[in-house]
mmCIF file with all atom_site columns, C-alpha atoms and ligand atoms in Angstrom:
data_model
loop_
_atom_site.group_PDB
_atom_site.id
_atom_site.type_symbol
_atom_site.label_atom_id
_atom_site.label_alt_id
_atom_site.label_comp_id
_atom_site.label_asym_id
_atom_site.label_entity_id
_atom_site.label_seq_id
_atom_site.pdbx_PDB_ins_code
_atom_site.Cartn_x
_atom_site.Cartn_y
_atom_site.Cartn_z
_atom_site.occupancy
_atom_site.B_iso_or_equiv
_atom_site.pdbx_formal_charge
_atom_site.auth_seq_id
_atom_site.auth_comp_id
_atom_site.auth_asym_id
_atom_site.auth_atom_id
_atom_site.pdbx_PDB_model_num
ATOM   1   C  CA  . UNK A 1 1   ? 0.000   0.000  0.000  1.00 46.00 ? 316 UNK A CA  1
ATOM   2   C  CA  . UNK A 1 2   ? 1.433   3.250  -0.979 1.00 51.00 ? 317 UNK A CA  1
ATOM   3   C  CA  . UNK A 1 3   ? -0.498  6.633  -1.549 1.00 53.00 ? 318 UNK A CA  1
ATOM   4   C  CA  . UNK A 1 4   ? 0.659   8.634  -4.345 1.00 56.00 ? 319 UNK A CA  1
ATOM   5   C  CA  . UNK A 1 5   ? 1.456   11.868 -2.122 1.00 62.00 ? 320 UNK A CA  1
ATOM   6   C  CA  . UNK A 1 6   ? 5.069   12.372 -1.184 1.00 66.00 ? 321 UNK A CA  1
ATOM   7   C  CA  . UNK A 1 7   ? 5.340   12.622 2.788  1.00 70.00 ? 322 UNK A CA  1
ATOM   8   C  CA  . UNK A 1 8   ? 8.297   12.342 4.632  1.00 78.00 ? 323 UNK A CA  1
ATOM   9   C  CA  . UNK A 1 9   ? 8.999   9.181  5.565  1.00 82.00 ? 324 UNK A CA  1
ATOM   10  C  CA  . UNK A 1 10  ? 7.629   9.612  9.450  1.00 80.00 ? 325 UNK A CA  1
ATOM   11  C  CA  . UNK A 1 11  ? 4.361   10.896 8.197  1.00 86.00 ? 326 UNK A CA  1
ATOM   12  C  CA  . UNK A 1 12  ? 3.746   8.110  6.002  1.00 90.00 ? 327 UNK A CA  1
ATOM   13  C  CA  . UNK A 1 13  ? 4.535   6.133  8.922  1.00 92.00 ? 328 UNK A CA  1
ATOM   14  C  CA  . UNK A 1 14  ? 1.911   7.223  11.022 1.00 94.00 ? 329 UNK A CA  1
ATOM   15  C  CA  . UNK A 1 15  ? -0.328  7.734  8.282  1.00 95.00 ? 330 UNK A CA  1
ATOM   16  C  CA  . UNK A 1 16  ? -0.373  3.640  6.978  1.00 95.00 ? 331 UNK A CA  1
ATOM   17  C  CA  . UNK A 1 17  ? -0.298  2.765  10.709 1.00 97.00 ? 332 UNK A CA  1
ATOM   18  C  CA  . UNK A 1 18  ? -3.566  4.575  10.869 1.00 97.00 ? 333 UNK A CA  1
ATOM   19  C  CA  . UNK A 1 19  ? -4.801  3.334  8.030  1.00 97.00 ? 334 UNK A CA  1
ATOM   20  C  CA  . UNK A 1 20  ? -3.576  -0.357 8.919  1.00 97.00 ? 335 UNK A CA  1
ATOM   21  C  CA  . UNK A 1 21  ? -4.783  -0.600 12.664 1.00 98.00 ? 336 UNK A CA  1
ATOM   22  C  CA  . UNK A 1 22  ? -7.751  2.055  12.528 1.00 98.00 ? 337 UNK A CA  1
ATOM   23  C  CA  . UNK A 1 23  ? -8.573  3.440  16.162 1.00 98.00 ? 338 UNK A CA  1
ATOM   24  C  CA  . UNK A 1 24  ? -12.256 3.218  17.095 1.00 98.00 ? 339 UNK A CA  1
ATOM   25  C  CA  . UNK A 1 25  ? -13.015 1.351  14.213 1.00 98.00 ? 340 UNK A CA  1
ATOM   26  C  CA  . UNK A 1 26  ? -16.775 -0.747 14.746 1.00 98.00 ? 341 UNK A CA  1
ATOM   27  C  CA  . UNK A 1 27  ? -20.259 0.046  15.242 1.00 98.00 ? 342 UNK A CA  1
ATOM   28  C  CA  . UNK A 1 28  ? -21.584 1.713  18.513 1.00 97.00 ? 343 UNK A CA  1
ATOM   29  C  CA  . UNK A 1 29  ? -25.368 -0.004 19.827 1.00 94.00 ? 344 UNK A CA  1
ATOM   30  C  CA  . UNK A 1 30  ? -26.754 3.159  20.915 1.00 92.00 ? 345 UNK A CA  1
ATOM   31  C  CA  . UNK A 1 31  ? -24.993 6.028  19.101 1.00 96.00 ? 346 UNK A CA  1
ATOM   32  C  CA  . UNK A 1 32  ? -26.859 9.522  19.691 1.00 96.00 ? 347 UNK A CA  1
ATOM   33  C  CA  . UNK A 1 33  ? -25.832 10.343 15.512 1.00 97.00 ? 348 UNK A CA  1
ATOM   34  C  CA  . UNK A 1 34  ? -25.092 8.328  13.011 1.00 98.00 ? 349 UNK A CA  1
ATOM   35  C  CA  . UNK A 1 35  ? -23.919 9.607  9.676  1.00 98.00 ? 350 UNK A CA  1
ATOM   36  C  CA  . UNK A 1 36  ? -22.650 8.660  6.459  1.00 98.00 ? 351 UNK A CA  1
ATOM   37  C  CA  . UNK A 1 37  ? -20.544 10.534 4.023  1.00 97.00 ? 352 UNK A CA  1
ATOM   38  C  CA  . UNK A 1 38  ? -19.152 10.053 0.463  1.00 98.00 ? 353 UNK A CA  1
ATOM   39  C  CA  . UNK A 1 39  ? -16.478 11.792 -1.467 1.00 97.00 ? 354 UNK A CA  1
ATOM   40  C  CA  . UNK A 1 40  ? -17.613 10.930 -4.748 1.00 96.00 ? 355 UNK A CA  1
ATOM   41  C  CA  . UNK A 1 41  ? -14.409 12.478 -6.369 1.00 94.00 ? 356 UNK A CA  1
ATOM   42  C  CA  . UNK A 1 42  ? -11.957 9.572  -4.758 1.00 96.00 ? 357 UNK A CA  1
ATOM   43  C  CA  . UNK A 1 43  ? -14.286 7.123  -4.067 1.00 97.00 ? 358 UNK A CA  1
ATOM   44  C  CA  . UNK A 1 44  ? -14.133 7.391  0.019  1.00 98.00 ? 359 UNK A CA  1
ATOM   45  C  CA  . UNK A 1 45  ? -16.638 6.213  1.909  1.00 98.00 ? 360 UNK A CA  1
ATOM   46  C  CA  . UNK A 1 46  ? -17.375 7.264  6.311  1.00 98.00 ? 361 UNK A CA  1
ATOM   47  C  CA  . UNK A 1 47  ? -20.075 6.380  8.318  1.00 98.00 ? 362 UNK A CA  1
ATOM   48  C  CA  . UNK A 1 48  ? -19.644 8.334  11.680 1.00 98.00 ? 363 UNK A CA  1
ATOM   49  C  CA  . UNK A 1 49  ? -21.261 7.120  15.151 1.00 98.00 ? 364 UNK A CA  1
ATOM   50  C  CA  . UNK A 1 50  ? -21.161 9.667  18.030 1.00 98.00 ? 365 UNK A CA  1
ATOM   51  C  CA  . UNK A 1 51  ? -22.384 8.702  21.641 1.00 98.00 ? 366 UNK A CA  1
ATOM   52  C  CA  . UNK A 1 52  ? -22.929 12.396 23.505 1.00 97.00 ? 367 UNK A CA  1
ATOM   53  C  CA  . UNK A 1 53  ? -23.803 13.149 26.676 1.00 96.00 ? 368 UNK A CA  1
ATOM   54  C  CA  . UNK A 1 54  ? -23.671 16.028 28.454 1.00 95.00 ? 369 UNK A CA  1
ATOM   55  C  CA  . UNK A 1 55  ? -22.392 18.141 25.807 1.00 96.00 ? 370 UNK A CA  1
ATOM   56  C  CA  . UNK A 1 56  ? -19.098 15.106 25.925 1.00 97.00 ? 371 UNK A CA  1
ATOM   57  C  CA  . UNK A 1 57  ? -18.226 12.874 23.298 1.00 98.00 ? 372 UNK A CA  1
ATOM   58  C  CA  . UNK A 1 58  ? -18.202 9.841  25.607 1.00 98.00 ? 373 UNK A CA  1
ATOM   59  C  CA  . UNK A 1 59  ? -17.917 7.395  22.600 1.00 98.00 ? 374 UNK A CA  1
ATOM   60  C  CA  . UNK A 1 60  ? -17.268 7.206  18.839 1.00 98.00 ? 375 UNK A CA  1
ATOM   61  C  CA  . UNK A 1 61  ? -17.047 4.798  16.280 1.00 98.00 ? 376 UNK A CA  1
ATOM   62  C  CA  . UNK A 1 62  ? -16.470 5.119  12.275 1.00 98.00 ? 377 UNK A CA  1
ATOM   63  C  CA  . UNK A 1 63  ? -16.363 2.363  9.684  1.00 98.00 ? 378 UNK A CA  1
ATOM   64  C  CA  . UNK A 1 64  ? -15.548 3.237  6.043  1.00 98.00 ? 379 UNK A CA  1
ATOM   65  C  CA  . UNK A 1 65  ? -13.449 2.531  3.396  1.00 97.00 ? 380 UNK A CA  1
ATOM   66  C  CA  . UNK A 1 66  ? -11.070 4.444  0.709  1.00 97.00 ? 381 UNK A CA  1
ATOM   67  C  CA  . UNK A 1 67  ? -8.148  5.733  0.416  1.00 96.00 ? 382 UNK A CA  1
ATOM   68  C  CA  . UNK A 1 68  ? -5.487  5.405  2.884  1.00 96.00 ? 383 UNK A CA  1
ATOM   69  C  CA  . UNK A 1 69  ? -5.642  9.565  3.188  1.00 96.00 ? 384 UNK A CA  1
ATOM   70  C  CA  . UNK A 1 70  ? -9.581  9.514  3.979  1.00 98.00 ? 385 UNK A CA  1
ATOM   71  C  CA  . UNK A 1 71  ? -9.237  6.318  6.547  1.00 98.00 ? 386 UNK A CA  1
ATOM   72  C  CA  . UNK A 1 72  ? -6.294  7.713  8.624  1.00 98.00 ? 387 UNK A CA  1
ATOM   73  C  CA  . UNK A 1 73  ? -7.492  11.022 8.876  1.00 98.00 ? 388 UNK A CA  1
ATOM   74  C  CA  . UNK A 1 74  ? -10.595 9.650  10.327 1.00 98.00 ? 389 UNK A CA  1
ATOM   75  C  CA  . UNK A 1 75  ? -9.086  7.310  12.869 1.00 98.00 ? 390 UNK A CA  1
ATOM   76  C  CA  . UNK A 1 76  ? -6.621  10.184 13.484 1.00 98.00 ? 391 UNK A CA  1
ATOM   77  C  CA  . UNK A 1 77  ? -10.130 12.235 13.983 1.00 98.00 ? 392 UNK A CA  1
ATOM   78  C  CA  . UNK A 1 78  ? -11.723 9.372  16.458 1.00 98.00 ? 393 UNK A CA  1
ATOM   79  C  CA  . UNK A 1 79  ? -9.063  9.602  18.669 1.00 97.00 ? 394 UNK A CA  1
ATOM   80  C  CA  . UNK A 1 80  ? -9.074  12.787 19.617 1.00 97.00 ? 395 UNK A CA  1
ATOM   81  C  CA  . UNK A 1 81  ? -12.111 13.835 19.877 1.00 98.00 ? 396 UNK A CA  1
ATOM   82  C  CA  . UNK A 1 82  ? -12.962 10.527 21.890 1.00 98.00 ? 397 UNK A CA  1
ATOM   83  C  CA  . UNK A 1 83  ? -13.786 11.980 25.583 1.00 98.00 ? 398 UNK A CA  1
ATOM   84  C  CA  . UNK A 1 84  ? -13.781 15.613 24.403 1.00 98.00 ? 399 UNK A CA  1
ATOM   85  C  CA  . UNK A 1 85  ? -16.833 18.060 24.695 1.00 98.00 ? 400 UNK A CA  1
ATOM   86  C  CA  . UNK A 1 86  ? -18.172 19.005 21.872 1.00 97.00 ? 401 UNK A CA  1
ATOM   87  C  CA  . UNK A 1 87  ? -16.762 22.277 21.647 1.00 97.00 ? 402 UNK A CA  1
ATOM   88  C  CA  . UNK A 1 88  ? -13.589 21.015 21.795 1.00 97.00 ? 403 UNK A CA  1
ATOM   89  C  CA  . UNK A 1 89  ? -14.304 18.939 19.065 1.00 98.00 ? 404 UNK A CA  1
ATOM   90  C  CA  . UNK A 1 90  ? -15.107 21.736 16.450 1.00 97.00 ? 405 UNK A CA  1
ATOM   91  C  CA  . UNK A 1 91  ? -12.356 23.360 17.389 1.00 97.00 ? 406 UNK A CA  1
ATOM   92  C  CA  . UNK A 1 92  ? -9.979  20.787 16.285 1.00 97.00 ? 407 UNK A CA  1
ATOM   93  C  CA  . UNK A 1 93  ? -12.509 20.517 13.245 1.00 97.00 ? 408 UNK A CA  1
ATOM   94  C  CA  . UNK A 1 94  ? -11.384 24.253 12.331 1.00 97.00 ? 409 UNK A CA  1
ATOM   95  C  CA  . UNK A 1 95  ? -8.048  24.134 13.040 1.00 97.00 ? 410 UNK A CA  1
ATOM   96  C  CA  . UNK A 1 96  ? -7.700  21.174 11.048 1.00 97.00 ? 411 UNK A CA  1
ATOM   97  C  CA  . UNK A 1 97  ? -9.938  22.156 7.965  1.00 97.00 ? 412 UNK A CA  1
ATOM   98  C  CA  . UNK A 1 98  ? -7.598  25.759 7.868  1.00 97.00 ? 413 UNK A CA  1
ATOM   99  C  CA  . UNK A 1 99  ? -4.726  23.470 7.807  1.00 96.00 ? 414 UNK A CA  1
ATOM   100 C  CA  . UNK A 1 100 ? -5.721  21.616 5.014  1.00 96.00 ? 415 UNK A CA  1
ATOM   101 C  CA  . UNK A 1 101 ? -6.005  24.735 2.900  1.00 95.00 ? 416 UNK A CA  1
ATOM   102 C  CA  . UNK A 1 102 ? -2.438  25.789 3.747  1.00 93.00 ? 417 UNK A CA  1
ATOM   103 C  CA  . UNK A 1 103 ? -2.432  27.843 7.206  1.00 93.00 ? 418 UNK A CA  1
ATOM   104 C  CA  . UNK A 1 104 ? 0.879   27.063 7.987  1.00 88.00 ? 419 UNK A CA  1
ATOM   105 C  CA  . UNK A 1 105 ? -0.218  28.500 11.796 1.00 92.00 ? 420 UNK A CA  1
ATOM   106 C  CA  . UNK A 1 106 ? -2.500  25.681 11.900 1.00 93.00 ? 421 UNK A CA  1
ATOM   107 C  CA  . UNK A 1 107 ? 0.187   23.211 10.484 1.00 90.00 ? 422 UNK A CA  1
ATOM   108 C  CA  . UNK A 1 108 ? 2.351   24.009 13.997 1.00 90.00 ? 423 UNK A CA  1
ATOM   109 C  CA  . UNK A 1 109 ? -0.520  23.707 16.143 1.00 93.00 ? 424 UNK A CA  1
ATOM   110 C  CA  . UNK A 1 110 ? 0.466   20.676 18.289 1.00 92.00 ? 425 UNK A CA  1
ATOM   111 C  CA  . UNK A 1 111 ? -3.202  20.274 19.813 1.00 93.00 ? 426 UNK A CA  1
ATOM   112 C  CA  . UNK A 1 112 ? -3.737  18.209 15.890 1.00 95.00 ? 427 UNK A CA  1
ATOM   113 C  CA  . UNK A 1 113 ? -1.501  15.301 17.030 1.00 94.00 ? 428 UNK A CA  1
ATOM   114 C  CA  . UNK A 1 114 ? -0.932  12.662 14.718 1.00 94.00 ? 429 UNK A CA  1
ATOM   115 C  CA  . UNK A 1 115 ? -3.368  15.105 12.098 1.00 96.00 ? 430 UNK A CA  1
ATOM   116 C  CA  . UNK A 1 116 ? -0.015  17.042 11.802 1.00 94.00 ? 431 UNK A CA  1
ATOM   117 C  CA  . UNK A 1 117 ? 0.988   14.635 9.680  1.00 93.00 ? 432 UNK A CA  1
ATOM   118 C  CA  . UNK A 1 118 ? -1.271  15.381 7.027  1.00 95.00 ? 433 UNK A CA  1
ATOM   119 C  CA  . UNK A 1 119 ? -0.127  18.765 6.372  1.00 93.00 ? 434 UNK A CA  1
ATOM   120 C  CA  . UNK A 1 120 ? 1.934   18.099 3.109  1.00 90.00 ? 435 UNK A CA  1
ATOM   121 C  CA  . UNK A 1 121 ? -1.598  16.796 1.805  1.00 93.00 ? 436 UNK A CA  1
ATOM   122 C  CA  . UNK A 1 122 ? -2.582  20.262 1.375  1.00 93.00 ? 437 UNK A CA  1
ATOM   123 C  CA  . UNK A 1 123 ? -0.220  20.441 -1.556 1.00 91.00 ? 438 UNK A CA  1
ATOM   124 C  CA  . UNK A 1 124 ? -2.205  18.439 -3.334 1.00 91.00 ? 439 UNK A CA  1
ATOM   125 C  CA  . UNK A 1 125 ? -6.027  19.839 -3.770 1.00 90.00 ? 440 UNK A CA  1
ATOM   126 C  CA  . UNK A 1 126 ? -7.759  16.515 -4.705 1.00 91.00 ? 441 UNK A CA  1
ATOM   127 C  CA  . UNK A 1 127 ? -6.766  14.742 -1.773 1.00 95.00 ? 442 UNK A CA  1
ATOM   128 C  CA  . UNK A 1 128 ? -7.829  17.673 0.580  1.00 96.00 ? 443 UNK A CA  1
ATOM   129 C  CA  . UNK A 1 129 ? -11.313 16.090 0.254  1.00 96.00 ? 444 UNK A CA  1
ATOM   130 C  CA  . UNK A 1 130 ? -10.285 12.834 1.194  1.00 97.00 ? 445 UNK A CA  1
ATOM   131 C  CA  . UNK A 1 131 ? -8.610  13.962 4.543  1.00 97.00 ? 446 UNK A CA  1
ATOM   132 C  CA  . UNK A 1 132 ? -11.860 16.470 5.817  1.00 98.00 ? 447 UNK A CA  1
ATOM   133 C  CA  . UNK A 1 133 ? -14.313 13.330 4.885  1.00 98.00 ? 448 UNK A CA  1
ATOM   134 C  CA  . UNK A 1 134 ? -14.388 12.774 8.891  1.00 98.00 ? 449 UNK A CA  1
ATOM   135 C  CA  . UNK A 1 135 ? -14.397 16.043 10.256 1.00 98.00 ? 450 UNK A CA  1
ATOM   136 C  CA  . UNK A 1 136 ? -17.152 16.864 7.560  1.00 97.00 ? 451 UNK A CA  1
ATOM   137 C  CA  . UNK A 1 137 ? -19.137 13.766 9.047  1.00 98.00 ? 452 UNK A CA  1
ATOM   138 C  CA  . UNK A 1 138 ? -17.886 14.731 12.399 1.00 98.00 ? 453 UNK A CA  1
ATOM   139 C  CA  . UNK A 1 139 ? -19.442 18.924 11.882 1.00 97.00 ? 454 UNK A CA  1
ATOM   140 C  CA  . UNK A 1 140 ? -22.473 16.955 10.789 1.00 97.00 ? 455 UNK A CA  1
ATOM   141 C  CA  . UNK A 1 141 ? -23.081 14.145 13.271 1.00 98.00 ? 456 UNK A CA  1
ATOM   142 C  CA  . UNK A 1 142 ? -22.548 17.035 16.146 1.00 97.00 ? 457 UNK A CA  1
ATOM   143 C  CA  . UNK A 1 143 ? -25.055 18.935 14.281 1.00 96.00 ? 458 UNK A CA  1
ATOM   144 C  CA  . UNK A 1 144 ? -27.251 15.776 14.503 1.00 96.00 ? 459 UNK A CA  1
ATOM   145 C  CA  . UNK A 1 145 ? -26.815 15.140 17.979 1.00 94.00 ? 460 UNK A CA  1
ATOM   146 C  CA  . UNK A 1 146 ? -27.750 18.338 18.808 1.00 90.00 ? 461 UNK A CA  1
ATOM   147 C  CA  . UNK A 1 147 ? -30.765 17.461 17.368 1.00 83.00 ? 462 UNK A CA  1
ATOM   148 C  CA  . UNK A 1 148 ? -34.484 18.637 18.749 1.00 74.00 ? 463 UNK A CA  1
ATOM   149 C  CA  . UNK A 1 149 ? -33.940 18.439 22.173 1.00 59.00 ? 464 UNK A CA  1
ATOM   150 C  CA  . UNK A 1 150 ? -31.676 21.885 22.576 1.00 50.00 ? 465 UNK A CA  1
ATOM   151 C  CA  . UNK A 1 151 ? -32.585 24.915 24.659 1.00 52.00 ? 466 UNK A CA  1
ATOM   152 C  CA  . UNK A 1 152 ? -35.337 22.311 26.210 1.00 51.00 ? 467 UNK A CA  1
HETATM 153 ZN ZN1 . ZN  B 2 .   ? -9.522  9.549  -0.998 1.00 70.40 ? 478 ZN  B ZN1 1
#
């Protein structure tokens, strides 16, 4: 398995070990939102469980297939926002999305973790898609679990 981006070595590293041994990877029983996401352009595929309570990602689960880009990014994505509140959450979202279109502020921002090392993938517009497929399902699963029951 290779992807046809040039990373230094250590970010292709972590990237296929990602990609090899997904984190949270499964199917939650009770998941507060549950949604599914395509990027028709590669071909990747997410579906994105969430389990909040409290305003607190207390669980999270994605299953999905594509490119190596689009399935480490979104193990990358489960495992930090695993435990986090919300907020939190869509703040790493934002950071991460302005990183992907080149804010080399972003880029530094140590908070991203193992996301880091997709910053070189923001050379290359086609595959920017493929790694903001989970933080796209992620903005819109949070959205979900919002759901009806705020301000009540
Ligand atoms: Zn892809």
């Amino acid at each position: 398995m290779t992807t046809d981006v040039q990373l230094s070595s250590l970010y292709q590293h972590l990237i296929l070990d990602h990609y090899r041994k997904p984190r949270n990877k499964g199917e939650l029983q009770e998941a507060t939102a549950d949604v599914h996401m395509r990027n028709p352009t590669c071909g990747d595929e997410i579906r994105l469980q969430l389990q909040v309570e409290d305003g607190v990602i207390s669980d999270v689960r994605f299953q999905g297939e594509g490119c190596s880009i689009s399935q480490a990014a979104a193990s990358m994505m489960t495992a930090l926002v695993k435990g986090a509140p919300v907020a939190d959450a869509l703040g790493i979202a934002s950071r991460f999305t302005a990183m992907m279109h080149g804010d080399p502020e972003a880029a530094g921002d140590r908070t991203l973790k193992d996301l880091r090392a997709l910053a070189g993938v923001a050379r290359f517009p086609v595959r920017v898609k493929c790694a903001l497929l989970g933080f796209d399902a992620l903005q819109e699963a949070v959205k979900q679990a919002a759901g009806p029951d705020t301000g009540t």
